[in-house]
CSV table of C-alpha atoms in Angstrom, one decimal:
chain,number,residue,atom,x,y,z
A,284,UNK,CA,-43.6,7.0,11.3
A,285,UNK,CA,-45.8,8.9,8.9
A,286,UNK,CA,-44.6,12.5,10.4
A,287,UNK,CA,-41.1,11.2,10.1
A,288,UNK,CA,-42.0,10.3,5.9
A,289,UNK,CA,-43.4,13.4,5.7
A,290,UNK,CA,-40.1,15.4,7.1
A,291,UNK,CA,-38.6,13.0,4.8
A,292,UNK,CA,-40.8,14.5,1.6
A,293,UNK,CA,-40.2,17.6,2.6
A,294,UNK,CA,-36.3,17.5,2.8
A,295,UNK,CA,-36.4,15.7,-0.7
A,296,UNK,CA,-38.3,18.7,-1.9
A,297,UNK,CA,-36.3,21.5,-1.5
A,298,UNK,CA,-32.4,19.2,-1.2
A,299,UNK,CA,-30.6,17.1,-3.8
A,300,UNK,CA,-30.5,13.6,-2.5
A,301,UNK,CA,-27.0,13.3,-3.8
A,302,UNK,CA,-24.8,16.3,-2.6
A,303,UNK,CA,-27.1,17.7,0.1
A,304,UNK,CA,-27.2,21.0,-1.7
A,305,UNK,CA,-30.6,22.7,-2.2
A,306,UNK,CA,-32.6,21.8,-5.1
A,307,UNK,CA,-34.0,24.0,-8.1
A,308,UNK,CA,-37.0,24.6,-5.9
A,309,UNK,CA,-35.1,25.2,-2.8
A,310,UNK,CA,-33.0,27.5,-4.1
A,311,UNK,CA,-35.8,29.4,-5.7
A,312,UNK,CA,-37.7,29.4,-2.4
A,313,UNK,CA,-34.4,30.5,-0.1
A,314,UNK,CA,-33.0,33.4,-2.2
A,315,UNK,CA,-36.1,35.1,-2.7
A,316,UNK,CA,-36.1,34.6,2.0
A,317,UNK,CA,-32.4,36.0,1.6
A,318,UNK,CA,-33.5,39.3,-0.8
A,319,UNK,CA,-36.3,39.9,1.6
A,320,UNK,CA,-33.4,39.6,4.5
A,321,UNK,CA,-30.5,41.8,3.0
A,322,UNK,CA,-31.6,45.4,1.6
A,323,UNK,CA,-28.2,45.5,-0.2
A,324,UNK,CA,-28.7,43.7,-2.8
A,325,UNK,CA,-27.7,40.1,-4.2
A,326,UNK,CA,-25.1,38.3,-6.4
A,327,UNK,CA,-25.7,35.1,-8.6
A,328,UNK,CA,-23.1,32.9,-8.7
A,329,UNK,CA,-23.6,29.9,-11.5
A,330,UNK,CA,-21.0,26.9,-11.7
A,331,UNK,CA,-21.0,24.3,-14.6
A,332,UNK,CA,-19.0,21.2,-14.2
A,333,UNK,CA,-16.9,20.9,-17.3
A,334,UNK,CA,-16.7,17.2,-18.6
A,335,UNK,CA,-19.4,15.6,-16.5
A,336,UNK,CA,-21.0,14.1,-19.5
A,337,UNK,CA,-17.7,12.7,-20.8
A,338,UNK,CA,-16.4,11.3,-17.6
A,339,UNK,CA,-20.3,9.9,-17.7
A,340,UNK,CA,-20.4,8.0,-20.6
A,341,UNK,CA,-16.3,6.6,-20.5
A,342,UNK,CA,-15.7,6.0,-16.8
A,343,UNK,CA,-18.7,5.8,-15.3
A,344,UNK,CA,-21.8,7.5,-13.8
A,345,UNK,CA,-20.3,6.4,-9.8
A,346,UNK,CA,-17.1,8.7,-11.2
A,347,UNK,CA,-19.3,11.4,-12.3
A,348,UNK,CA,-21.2,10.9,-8.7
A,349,UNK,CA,-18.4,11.5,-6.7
A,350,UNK,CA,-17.3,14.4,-9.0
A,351,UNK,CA,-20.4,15.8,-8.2
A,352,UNK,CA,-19.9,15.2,-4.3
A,353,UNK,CA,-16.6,16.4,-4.7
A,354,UNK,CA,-17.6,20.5,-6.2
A,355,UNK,CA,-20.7,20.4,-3.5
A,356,UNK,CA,-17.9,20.1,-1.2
A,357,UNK,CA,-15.8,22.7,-2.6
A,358,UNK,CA,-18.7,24.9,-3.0
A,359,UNK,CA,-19.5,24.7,0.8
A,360,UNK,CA,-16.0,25.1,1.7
A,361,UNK,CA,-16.1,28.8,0.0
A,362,UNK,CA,-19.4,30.3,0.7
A,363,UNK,CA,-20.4,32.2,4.3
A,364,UNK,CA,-22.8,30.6,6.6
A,365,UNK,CA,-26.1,33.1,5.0
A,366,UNK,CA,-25.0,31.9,1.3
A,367,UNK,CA,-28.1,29.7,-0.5
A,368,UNK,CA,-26.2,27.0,-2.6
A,369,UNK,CA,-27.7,24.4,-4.6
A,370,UNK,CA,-27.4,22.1,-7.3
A,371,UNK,CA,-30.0,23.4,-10.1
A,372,UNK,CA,-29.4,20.5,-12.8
A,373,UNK,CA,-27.6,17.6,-13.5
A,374,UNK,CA,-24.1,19.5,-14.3
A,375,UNK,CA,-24.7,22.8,-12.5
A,376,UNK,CA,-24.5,24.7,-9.3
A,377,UNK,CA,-25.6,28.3,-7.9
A,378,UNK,CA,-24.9,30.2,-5.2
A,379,UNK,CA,-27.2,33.3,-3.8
A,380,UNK,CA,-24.8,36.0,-2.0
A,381,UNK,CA,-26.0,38.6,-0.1
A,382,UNK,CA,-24.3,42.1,-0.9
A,383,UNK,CA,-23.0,42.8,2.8
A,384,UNK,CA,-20.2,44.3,1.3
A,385,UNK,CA,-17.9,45.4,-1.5
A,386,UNK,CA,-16.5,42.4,-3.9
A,387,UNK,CA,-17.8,39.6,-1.7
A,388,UNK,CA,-18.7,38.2,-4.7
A,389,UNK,CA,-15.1,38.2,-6.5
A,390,UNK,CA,-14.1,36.6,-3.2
A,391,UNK,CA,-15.9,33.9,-3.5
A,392,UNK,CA,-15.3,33.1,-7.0
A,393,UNK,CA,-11.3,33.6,-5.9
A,394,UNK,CA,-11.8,30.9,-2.8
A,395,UNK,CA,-13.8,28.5,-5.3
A,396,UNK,CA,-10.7,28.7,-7.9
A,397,UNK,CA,-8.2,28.0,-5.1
A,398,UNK,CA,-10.7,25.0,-3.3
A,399,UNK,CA,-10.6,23.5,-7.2
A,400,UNK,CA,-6.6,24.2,-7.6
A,401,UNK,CA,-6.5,22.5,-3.8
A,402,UNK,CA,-8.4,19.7,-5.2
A,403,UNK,CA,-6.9,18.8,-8.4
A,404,UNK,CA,-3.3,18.8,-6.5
A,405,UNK,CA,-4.7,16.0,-4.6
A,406,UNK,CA,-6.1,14.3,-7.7
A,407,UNK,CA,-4.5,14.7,-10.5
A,408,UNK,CA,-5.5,12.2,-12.7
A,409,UNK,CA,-9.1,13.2,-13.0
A,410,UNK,CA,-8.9,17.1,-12.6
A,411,UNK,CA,-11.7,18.5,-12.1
A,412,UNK,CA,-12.7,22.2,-13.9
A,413,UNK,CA,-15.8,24.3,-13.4
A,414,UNK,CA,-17.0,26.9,-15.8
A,415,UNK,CA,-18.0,30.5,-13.3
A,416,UNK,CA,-20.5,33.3,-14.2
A,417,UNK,CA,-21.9,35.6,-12.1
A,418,UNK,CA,-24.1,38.8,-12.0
A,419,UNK,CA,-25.0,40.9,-9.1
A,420,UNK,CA,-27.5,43.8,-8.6
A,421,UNK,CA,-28.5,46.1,-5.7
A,422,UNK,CA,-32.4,46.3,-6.2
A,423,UNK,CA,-34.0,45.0,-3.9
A,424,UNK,CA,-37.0,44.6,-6.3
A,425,UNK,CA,-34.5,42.5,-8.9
A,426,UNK,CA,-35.8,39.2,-10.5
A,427,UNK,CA,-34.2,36.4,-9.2
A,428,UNK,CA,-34.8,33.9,-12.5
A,429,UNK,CA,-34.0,37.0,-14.9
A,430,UNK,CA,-30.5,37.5,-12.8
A,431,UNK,CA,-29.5,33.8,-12.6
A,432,UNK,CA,-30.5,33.9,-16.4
A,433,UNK,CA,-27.7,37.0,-17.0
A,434,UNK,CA,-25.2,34.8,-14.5
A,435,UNK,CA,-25.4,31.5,-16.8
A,436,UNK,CA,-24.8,33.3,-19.7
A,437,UNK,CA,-21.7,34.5,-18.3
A,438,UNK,CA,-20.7,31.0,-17.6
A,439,UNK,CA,-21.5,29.3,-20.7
A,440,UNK,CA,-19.6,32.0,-22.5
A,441,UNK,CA,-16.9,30.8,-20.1
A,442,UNK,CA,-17.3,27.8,-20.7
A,443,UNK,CA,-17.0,27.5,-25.0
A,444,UNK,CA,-13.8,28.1,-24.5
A,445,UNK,CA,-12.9,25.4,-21.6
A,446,UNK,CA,-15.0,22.3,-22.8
A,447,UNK,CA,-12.5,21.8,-26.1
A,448,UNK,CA,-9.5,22.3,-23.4
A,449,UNK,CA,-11.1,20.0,-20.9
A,450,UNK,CA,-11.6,17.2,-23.0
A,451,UNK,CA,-8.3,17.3,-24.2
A,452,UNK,CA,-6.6,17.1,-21.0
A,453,UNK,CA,-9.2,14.4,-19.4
A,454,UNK,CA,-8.7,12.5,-22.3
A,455,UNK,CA,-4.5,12.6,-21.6
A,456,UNK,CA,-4.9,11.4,-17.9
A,457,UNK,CA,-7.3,8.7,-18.7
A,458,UNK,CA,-4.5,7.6,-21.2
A,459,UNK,CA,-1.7,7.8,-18.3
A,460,UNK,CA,-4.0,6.3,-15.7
A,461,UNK,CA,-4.7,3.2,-17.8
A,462,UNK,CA,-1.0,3.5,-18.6
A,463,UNK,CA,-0.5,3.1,-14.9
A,464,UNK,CA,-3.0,0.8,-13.8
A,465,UNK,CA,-1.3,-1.9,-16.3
A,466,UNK,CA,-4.6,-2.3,-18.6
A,467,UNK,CA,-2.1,-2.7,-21.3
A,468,UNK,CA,0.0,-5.0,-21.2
A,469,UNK,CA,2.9,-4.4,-23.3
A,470,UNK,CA,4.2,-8.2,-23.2
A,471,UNK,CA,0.5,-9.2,-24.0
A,472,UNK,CA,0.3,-6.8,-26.7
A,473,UNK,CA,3.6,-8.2,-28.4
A,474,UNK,CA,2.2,-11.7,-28.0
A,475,UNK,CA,-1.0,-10.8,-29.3
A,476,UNK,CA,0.1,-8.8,-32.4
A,477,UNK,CA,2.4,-11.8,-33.3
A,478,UNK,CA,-0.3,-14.0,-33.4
A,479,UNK,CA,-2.4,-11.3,-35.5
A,480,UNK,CA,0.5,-11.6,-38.6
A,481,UNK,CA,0.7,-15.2,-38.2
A,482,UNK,CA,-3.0,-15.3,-39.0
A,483,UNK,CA,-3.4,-12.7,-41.1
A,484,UNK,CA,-0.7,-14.3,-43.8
A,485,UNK,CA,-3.6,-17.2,-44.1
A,486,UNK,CA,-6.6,-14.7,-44.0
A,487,UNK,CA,-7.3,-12.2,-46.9
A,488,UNK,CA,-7.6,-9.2,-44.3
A,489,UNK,CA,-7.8,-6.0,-45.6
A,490,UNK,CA,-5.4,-3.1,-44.2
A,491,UNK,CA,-8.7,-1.5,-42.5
A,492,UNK,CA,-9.0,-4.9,-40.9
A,493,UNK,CA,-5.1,-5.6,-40.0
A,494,UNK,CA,-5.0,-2.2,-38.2
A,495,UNK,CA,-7.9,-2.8,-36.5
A,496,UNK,CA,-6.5,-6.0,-34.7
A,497,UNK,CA,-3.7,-4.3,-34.4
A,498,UNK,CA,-5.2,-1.7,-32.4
A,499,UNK,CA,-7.1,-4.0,-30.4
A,500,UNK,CA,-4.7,-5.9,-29.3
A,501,UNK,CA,-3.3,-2.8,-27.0
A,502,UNK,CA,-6.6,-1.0,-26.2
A,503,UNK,CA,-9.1,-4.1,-26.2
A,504,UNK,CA,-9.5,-4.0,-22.0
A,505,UNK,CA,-8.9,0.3,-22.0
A,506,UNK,CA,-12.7,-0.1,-19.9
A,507,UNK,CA,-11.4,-1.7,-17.1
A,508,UNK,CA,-10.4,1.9,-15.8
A,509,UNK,CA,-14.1,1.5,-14.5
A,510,UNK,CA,-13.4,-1.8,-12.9
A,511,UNK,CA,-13.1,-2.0,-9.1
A,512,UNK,CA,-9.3,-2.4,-8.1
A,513,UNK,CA,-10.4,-5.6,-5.7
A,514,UNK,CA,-12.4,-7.0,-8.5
A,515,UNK,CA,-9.2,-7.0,-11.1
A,516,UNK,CA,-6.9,-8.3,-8.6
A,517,UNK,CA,-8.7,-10.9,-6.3
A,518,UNK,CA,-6.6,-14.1,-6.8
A,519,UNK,CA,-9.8,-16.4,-6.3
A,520,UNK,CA,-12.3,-16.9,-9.2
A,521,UNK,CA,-14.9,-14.4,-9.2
A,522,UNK,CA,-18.3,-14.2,-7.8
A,523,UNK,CA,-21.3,-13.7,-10.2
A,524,UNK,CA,-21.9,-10.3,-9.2
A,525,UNK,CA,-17.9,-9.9,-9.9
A,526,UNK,CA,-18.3,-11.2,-13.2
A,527,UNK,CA,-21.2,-8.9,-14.1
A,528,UNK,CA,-19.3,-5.5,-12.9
A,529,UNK,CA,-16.2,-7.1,-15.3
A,530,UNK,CA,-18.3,-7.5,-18.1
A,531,UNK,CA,-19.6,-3.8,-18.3
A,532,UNK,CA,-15.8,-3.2,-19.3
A,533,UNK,CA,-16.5,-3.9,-22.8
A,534,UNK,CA,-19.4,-1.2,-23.0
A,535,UNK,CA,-17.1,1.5,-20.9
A,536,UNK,CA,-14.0,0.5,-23.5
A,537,UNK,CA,-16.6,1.1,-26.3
A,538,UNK,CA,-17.4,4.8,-24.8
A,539,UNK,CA,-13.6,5.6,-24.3
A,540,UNK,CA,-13.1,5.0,-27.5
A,541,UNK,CA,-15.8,6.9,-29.4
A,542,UNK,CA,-14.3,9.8,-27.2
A,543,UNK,CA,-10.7,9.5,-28.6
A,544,UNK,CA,-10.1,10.5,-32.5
A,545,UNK,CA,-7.6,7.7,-33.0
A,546,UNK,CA,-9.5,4.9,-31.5
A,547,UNK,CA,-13.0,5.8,-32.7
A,548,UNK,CA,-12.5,3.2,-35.7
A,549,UNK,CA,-12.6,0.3,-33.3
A,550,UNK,CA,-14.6,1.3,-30.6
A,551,UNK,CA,-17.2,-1.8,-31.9
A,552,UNK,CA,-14.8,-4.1,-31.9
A,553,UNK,CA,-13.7,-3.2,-28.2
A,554,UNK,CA,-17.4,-3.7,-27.6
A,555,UNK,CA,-18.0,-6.8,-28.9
A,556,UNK,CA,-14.7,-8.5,-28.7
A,557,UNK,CA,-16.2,-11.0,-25.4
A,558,UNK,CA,-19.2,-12.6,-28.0
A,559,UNK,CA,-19.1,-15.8,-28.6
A,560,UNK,CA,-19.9,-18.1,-31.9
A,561,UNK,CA,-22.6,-19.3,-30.4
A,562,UNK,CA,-24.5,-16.5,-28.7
A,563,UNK,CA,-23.3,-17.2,-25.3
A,564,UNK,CA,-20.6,-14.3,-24.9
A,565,UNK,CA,-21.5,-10.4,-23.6
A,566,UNK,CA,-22.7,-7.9,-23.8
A,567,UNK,CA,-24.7,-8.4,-26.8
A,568,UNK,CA,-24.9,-11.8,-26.8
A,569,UNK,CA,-24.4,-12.0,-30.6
A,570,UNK,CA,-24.2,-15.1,-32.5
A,571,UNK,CA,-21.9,-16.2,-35.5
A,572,UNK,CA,-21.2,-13.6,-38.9
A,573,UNK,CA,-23.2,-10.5,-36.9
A,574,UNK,CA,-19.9,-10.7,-35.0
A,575,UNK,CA,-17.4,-8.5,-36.6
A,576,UNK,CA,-14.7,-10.6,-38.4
A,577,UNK,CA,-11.7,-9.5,-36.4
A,578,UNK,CA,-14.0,-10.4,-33.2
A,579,UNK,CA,-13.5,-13.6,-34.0
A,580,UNK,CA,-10.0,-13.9,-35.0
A,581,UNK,CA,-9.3,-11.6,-31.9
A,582,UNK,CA,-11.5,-14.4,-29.4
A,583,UNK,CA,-9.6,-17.3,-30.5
A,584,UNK,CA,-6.1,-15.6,-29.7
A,585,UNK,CA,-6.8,-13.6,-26.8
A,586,UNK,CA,-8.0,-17.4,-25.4
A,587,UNK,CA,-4.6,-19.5,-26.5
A,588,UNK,CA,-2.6,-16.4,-24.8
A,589,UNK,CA,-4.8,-16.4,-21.5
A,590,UNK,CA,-4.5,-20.4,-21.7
A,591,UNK,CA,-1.0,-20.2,-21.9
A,592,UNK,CA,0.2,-17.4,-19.9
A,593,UNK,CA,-1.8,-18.6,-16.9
A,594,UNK,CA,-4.6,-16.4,-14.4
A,595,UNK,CA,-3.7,-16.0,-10.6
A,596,UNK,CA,-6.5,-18.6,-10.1
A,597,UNK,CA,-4.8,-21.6,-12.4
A,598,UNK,CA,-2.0,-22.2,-13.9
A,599,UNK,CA,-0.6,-21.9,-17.3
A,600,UNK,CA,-1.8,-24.5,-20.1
A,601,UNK,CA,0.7,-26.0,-22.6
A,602,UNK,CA,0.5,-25.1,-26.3
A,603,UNK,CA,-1.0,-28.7,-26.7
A,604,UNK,CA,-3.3,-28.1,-23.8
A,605,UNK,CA,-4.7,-25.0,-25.3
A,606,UNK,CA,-4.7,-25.7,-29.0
A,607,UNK,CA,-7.1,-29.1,-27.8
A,608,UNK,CA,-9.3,-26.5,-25.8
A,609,UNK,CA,-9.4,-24.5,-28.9
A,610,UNK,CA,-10.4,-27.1,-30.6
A,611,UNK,CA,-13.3,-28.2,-28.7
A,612,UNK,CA,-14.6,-25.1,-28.3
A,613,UNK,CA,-15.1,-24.6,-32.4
A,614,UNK,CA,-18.6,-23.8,-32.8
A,615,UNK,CA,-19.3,-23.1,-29.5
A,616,UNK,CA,-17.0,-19.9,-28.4
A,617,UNK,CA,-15.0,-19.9,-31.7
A,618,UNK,CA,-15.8,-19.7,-35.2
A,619,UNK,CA,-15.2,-23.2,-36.7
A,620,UNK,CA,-14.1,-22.1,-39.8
A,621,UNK,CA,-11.3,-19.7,-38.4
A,622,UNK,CA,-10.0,-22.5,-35.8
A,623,UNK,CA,-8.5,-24.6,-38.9
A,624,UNK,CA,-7.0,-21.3,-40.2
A,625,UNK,CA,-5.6,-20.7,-36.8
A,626,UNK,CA,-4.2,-24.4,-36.1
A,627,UNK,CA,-2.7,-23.8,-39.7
A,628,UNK,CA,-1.1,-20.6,-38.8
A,629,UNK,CA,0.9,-21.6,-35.5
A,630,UNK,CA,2.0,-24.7,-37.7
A,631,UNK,CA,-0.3,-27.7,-35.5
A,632,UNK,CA,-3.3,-29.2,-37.4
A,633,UNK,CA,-5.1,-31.8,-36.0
A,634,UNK,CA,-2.3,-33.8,-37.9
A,635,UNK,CA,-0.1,-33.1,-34.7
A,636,UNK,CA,3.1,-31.5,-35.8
A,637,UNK,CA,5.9,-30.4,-33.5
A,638,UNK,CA,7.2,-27.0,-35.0
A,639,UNK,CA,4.6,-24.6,-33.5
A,640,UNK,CA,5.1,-21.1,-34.3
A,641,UNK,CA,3.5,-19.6,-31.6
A,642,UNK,CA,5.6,-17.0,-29.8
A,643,UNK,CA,6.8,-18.3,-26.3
A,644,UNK,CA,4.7,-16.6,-23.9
């Protein structure tokens, strides 16, 4: 057992646990064994994952995991068996080439470009893009750190010009894979923004404010894109560990938006638009006026629409149903002072008249 930990140590010490690929220090200690090897000379070949920080913080680090999996891969699928490749830091990758003979090294850049074309043909809603320097020399007596230095300057030079590209065009998918997905609901949205102006006539909102609803309505649940597919569509009520993984869709919504120009303005109010009046909502379990005003206009009609409309694990309320659930919950989930506004708005105080104005769902 304690021969088989150390073999374990030693692995760990020279591989990256997550892609298999050597580690700084294993790639340190293999290409200097390689120059000693081959008396032709080496080539340094640096790759930078463009975007890893953005995928990161919107969708997730188990996205930015498996993109990571995913150029380890390609990266083995394009170097010879005497290549040393390894993953040097979080976002980058180098490969140690041997000079057996003319342009090997242009070769292997060409095979990585057509592994990452291959790639993104089969997954094209998260592309993925690397940044590529290289340098190469034919002394034997070279400096390994000083060449791999001249290689990643010829990347990042590469890469100021793809990281303003590569944002762009990750930031287009996610739009067309939550698009996709149905996160927004276009029927919901309608609801939702009818109920916004129905309030908002009985509310001195400014513009700011009004837009900002607005917006919510359609982008609130954008972080679900990080959500597990079984999780979003199991019919039965969730499990506690479900509900947790659910919940981190606020914080992932909040990161998409910062990312995006023209949701950046209501990015906080994607994050806290689950808190409750009374502390007991997520994730910041923040209590009364430190949630944002159109939080709390936004809680109370997201919950009559999800009454009324129904879940796959109960049925629909009816406007009655939901306005007396409303009601009891004042204080608790909902601001009591907004729930009169709102009974006044869809036309049903606790007087108990008939012509609700509350779009049909």
């Amino acid at each position: 057992e304690r021969k088989k930990n150390e073999r374990k140590l030693q692995y760990l010490s020279h591989y990256d646990y997550l892609t298999g690929l050597r580690n700084r220090h294993g790639f340190e200690h293999d290409s200097q064994l390689l120059l000693k090897k081959y008396t032709t000379g080496i080539g340094i070949i640096v790759c930078d994952v463009d975007g890893l920080k953005l995928v990161n913080d919107t969708i997730g680090h188990d996205f930015g995991d498996k993109l990571l999996q995913d150029v380890a891969q390609i990266i083995k699928n394009s170097v010879r068996e005497d290549d040393i490749t390894a993953r040097v830091g979080g976002d980058e990758f180098c490969i140690a080439v041997p000079l057996t003979k003319p342009g090997i090294v242009e070769n292997i850049i060409y095979r990585l470009r057509q592994e990452i074309k291959e790639h993104n043909r089969m997954n094209p809603i998260l592309p993925l893009s690397l940044s590529l320097g290289f340098a190469v020399s034919q002394d034997q007596r070279v400096d390994i750190e000083a060449l791999f230095k001249e290689a990643d300057d010829s990347m990042y030079r590469q890469k100021i010009h793809h990281n303003l590209s590569t944002r762009s065009i990750f930031m287009e998918k996610l739009m067309k894979m939550v698009d996709e997905k149905g996160y927004i609901n276009s029927e919901q949205v309608k609801r939702i923004q009818q109920y916004v102006s129905l309030m908002a006539a009985n509310i001195d909102l400014s513009e700011r404010q009004l837009d900002g609803l607005l917006l919510l309505a359609k982008f609130h649940d954008i972080g679900k894109i990080g959500t597990p597919d079984h999780i979003l569509t199991k019919p039965e009520q969730l499990s506690e560990k479900e509900k947790k993984e659910i919940e981190r869709h606020c914080e992932i919504g909040y990161r998409i938006a910062q990312s995006i120009p023209g949701l950046s303005s209501i990015a906080e109010l994607i994050l806290k638009h689950h808190e409750w009046w009374n502390g007991g909502g997520y994730p910041l379990k923040l209590k009364g006026e430190e949630i944002p005003l159109e939080c709390r206009i936004f809680s109370i009609l997201m919950a009559y629409d999800a009454m009324t409309t129904g879940r796959p694990f109960r049925p629909a309320l009816s406007h009655r149903e939901a306005i007396a659930e409303i009601e009891k919950n004042a204080g608790v989930q909902f601001d009591p002072d907004l729930v009169p506004v709102f009974l006044q708005s869809v036309g049903m105080g606790r007087a108990g008249a008939e012509d609700a104005k509350m779009p049909m769902p």
